[in-house]
Short mmCIF file of C-alpha atoms in Angstrom, two decimals:
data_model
loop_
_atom_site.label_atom_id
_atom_site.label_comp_id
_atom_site.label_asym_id
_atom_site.label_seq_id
_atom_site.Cartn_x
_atom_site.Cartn_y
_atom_site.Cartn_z
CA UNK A 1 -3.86 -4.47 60.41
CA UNK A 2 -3.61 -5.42 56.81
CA UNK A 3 -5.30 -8.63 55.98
CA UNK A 4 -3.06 -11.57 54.52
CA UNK A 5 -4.62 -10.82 51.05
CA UNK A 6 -3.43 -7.60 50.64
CA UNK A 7 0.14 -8.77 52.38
CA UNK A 8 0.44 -11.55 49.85
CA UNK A 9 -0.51 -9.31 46.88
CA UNK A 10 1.61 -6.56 47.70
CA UNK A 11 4.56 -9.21 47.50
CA UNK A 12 3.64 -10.61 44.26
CA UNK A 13 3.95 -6.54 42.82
CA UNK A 14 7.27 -6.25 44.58
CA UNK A 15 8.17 -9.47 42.97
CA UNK A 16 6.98 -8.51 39.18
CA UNK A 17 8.90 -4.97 40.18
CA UNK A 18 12.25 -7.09 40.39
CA UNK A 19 11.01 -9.22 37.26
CA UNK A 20 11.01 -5.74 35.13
CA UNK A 21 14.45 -4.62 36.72
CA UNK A 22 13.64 -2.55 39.28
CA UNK A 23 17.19 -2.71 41.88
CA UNK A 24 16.59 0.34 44.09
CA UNK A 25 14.35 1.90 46.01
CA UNK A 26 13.59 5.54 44.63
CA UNK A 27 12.27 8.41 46.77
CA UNK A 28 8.71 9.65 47.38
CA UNK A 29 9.15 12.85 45.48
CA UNK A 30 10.55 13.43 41.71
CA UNK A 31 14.49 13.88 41.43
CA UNK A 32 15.64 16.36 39.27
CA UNK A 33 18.66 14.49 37.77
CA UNK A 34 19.92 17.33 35.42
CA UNK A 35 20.08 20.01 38.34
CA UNK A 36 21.96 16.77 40.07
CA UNK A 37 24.63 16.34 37.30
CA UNK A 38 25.18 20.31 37.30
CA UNK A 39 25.45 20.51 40.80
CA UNK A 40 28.28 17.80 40.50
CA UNK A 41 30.08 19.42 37.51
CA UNK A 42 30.83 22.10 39.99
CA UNK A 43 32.37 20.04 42.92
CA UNK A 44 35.87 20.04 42.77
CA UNK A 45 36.41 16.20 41.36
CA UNK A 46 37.56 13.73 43.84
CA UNK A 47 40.19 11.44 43.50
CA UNK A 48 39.55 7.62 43.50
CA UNK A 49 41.68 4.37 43.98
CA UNK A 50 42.65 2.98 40.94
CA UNK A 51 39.51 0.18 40.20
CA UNK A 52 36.80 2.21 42.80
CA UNK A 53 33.47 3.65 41.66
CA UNK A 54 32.58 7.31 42.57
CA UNK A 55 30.16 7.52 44.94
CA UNK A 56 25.93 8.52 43.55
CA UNK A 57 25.14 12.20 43.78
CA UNK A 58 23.64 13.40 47.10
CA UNK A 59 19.75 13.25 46.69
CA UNK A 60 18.29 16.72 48.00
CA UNK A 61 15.95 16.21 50.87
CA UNK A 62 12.90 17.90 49.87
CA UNK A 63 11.30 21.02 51.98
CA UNK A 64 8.74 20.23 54.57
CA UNK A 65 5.07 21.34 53.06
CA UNK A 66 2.47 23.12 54.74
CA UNK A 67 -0.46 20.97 55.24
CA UNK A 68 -2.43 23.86 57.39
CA UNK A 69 -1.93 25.50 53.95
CA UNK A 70 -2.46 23.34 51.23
CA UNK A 71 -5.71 22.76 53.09
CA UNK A 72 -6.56 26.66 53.01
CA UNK A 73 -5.14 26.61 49.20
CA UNK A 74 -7.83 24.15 48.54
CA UNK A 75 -10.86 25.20 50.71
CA UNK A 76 -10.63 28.54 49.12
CA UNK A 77 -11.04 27.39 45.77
CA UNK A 78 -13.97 25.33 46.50
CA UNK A 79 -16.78 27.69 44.29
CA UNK A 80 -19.61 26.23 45.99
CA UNK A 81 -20.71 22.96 48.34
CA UNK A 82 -20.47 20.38 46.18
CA UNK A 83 -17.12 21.64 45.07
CA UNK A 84 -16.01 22.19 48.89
CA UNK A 85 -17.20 18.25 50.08
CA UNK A 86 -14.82 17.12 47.10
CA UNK A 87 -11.70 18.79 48.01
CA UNK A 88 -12.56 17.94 51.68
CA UNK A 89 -12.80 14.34 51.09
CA UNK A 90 -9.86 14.46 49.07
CA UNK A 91 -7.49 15.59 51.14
CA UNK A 92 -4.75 13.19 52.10
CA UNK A 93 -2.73 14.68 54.46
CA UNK A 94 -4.86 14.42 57.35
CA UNK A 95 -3.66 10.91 59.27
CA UNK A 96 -7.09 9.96 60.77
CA UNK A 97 -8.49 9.93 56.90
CA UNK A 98 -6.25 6.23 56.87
CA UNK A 99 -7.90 5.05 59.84
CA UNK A 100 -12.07 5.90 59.11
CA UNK A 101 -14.51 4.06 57.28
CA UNK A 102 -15.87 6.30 55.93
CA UNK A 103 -15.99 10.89 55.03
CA UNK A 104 -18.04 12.07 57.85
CA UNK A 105 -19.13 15.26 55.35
CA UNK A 106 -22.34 18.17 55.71
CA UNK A 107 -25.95 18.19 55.28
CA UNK A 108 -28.33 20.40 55.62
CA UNK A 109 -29.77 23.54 53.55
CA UNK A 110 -27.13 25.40 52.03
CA UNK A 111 -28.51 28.97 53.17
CA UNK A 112 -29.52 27.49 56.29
CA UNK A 113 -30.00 30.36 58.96
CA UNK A 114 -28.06 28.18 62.23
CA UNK A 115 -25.09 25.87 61.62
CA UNK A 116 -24.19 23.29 63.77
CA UNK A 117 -20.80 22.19 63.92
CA UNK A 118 -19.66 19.38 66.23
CA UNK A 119 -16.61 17.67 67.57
CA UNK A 120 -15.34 14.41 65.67
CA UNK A 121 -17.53 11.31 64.32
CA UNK A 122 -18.29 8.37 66.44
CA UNK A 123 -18.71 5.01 65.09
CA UNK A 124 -22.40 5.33 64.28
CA UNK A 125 -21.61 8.29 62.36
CA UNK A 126 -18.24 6.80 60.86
CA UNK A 127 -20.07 3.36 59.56
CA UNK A 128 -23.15 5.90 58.15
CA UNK A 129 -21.22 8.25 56.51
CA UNK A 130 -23.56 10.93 57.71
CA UNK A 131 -23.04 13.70 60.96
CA UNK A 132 -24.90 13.25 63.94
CA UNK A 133 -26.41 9.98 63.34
CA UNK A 134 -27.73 7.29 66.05
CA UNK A 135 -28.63 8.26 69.72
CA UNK A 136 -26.85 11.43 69.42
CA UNK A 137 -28.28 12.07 66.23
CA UNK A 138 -31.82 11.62 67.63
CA UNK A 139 -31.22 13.90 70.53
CA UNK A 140 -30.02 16.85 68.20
CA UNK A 141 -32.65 16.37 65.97
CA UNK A 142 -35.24 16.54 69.11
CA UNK A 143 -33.35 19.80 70.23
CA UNK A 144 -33.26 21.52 67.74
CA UNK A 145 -37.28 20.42 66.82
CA UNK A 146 -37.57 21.91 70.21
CA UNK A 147 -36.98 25.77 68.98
CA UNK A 148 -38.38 25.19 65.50
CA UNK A 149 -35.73 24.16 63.65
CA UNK A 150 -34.92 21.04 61.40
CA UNK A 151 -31.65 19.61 59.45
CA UNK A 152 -33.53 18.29 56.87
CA UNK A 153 -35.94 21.70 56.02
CA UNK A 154 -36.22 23.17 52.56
CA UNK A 155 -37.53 26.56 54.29
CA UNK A 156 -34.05 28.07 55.39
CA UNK A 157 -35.75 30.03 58.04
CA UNK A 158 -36.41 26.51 59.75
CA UNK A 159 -33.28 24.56 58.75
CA UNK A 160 -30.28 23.72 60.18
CA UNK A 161 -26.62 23.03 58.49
CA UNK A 162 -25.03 20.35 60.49
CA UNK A 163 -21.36 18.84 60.32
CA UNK A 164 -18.07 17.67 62.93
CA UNK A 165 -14.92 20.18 62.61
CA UNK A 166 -13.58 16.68 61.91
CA UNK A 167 -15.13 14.66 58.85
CA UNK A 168 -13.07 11.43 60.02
CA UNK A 169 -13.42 10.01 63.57
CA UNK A 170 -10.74 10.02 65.97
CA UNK A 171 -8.87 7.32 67.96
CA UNK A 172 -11.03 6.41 71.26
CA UNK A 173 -12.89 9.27 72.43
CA UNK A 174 -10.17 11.68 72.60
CA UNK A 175 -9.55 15.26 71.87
CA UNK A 176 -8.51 15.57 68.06
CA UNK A 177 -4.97 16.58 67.95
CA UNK A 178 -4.30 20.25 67.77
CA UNK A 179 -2.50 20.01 63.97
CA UNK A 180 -5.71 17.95 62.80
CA UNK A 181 -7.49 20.54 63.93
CA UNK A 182 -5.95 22.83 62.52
CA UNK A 183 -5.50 20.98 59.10
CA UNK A 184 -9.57 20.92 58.94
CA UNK A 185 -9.78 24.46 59.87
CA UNK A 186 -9.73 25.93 56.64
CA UNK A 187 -12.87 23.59 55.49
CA UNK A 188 -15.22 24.30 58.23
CA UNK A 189 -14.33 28.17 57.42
CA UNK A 190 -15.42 27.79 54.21
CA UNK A 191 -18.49 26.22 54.72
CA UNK A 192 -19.19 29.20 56.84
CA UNK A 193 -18.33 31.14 54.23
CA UNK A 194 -20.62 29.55 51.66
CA UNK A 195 -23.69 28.79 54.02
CA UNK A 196 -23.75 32.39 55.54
CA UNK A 197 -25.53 31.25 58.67
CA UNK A 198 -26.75 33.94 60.75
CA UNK A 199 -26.00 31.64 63.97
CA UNK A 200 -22.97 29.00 64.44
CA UNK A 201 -23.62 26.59 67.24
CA UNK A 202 -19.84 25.25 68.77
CA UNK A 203 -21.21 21.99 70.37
CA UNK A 204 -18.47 20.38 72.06
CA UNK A 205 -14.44 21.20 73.12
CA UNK A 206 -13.27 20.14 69.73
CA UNK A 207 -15.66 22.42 67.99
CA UNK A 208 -14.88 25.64 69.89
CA UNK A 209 -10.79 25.04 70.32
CA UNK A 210 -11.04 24.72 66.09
CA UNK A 211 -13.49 27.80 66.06
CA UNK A 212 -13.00 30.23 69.17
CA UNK A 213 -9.29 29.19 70.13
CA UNK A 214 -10.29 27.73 73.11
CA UNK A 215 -11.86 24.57 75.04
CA UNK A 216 -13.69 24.28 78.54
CA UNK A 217 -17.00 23.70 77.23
CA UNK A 218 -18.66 23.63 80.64
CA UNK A 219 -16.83 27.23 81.64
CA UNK A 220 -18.17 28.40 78.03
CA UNK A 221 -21.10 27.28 77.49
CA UNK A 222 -23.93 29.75 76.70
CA UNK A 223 -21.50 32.55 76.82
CA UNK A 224 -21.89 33.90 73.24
CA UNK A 225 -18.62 34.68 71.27
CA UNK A 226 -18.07 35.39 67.53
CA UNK A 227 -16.94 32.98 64.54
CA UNK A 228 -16.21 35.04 61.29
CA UNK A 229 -17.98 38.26 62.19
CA UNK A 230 -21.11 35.69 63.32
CA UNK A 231 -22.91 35.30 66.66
CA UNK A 232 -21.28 32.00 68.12
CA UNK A 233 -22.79 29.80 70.93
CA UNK A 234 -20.97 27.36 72.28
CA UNK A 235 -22.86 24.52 73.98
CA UNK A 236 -22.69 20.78 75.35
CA UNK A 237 -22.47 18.28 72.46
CA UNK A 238 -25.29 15.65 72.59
CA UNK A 239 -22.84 12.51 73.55
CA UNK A 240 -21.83 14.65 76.20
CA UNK A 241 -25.85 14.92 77.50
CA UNK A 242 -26.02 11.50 77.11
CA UNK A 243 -23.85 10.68 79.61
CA UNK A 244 -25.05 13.75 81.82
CA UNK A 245 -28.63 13.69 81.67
CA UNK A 246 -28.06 16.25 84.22
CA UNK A 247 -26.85 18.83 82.07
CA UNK A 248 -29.58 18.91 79.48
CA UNK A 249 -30.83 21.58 81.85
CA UNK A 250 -27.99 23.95 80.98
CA UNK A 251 -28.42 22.71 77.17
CA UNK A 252 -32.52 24.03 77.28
CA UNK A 253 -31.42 27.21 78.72
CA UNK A 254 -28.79 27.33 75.26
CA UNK A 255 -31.45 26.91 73.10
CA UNK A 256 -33.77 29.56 74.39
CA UNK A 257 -31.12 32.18 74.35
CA UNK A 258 -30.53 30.30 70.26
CA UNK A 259 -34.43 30.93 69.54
CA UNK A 260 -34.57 34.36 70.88
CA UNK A 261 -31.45 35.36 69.12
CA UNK A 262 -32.89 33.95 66.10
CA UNK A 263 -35.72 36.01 66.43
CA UNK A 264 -34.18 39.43 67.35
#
């Protein structure tokens, strides 16, 4: 909810609007006014009452864009990481970006061999800015230390390129929704793309319905599948082990068949 500064000064612009003359409200996208007064040359003219106005020229309802493709258009041209994390941030067509604190974006060695991509900020990770930060953060960090590997490496042979298939958290706990998804799609791709990992690691439901078209991480798990002509392992994200100490069993079994993979 807006705060009662931001009401009140948003009514003293729509005031000073008025001041300058401003009598209508005009459309979100540009209106081509010539095409408009060619369009109505054309009509066959209408007859008025003597004293009546003619009515305003229809305003053409513009096309519906694609925002799965604007988001490819700009992935794509992303040259390297620090061009990709800009157009990522600065895409505005995603709804959750109006709702986060903050760009949940990457980190990690940019030729990192193993690339962990996760479901969706929390609120640690929202109010930090930063992936996998706070309890589940810690627990990564000690799983993947487990097998030799570290986010925070220079030696790409021991580091680890972490981020969420969605940089801004989600409402509750919930399941992204499947056009968010697929609105990020195109980013994560490209950071694959860039970062060349020899591994991707799908931890959570969000993570592999974005990457292997399909969720049921507890069917899936440590069954490996392929993510861009990769090796893909899908496997329980650390909230998830948090809550189910039980299945950190299931998770140390992943990460063996990770390390041996790795070496092979």
């Amino acid at each position: 909810m807006e705060s009662s500064e931001t009401y009140w000064a948003e009514v003293a612009l729509l005031d000073w609007q008025v001041a300058l003359g401003a009598d209508e409200a005009i459309g979100d996208v540009p209106v081509d006014r010539y095409a408009l007064e060619a369009v109505a040359a054309k009509a066959a003219p209408v007859k008025l009452a003597p004293g009546t106005r003619p009515p305003p020229p229809p305003i053409p309802v513009p096309e519906k864009f694609d925002a799965v493709a604007l988001a490819r258009e700009a992935a794509e041209a992303a040259a390297d990481l620090a061009a990709l994390a800009t157009a990522h941030e600065g895409f505005e067509l995603c709804a959750l970006k109006r709702g986060a604190r903050n760009f949940v974006g990457a980190e990690g060695h940019m030729a990192a061999r193993v690339m962990v991509i996760g479901d969706a900020p929390g609120r640690a990770e929202d109010q930090a800015g930063r992936p996998f930060v706070g309890p589940q953060g810690a627990l990564l960090d000690r799983m993947l230390g487990a097998i030799g590997l570290d986010r925070t490496s220079e030696a790409a042979a021991q580091a680890a390129y972490v981020m969420h298939v969605m940089p801004w958290r989600t409402a509750g706990a919930g399941m992204p929704l499947a056009d968010d998804l697929a609105m990020m799609l195109p980013f994560v791709q490209r950071h694959i793309a860039l970062v060349q990992p020899d591994v991707v690691v799908c931890m959570g439901n969000a993570a592999c319905q974005a990457l292997l078209g399909r969720a049921g991480i507890t069917r899936m798990r440590g069954q490996w599948a392929e993510v861009m002509g990769r090796p893909a392992l899908p496997m329980f994200s650390p909230d998830m082990l948090l809550g189910q100490p039980a299945a950190k069993r299931e998770a140390w079994a992943d990460l063996l068949a990770l390390k041996a993979r790795l070496r092979g």
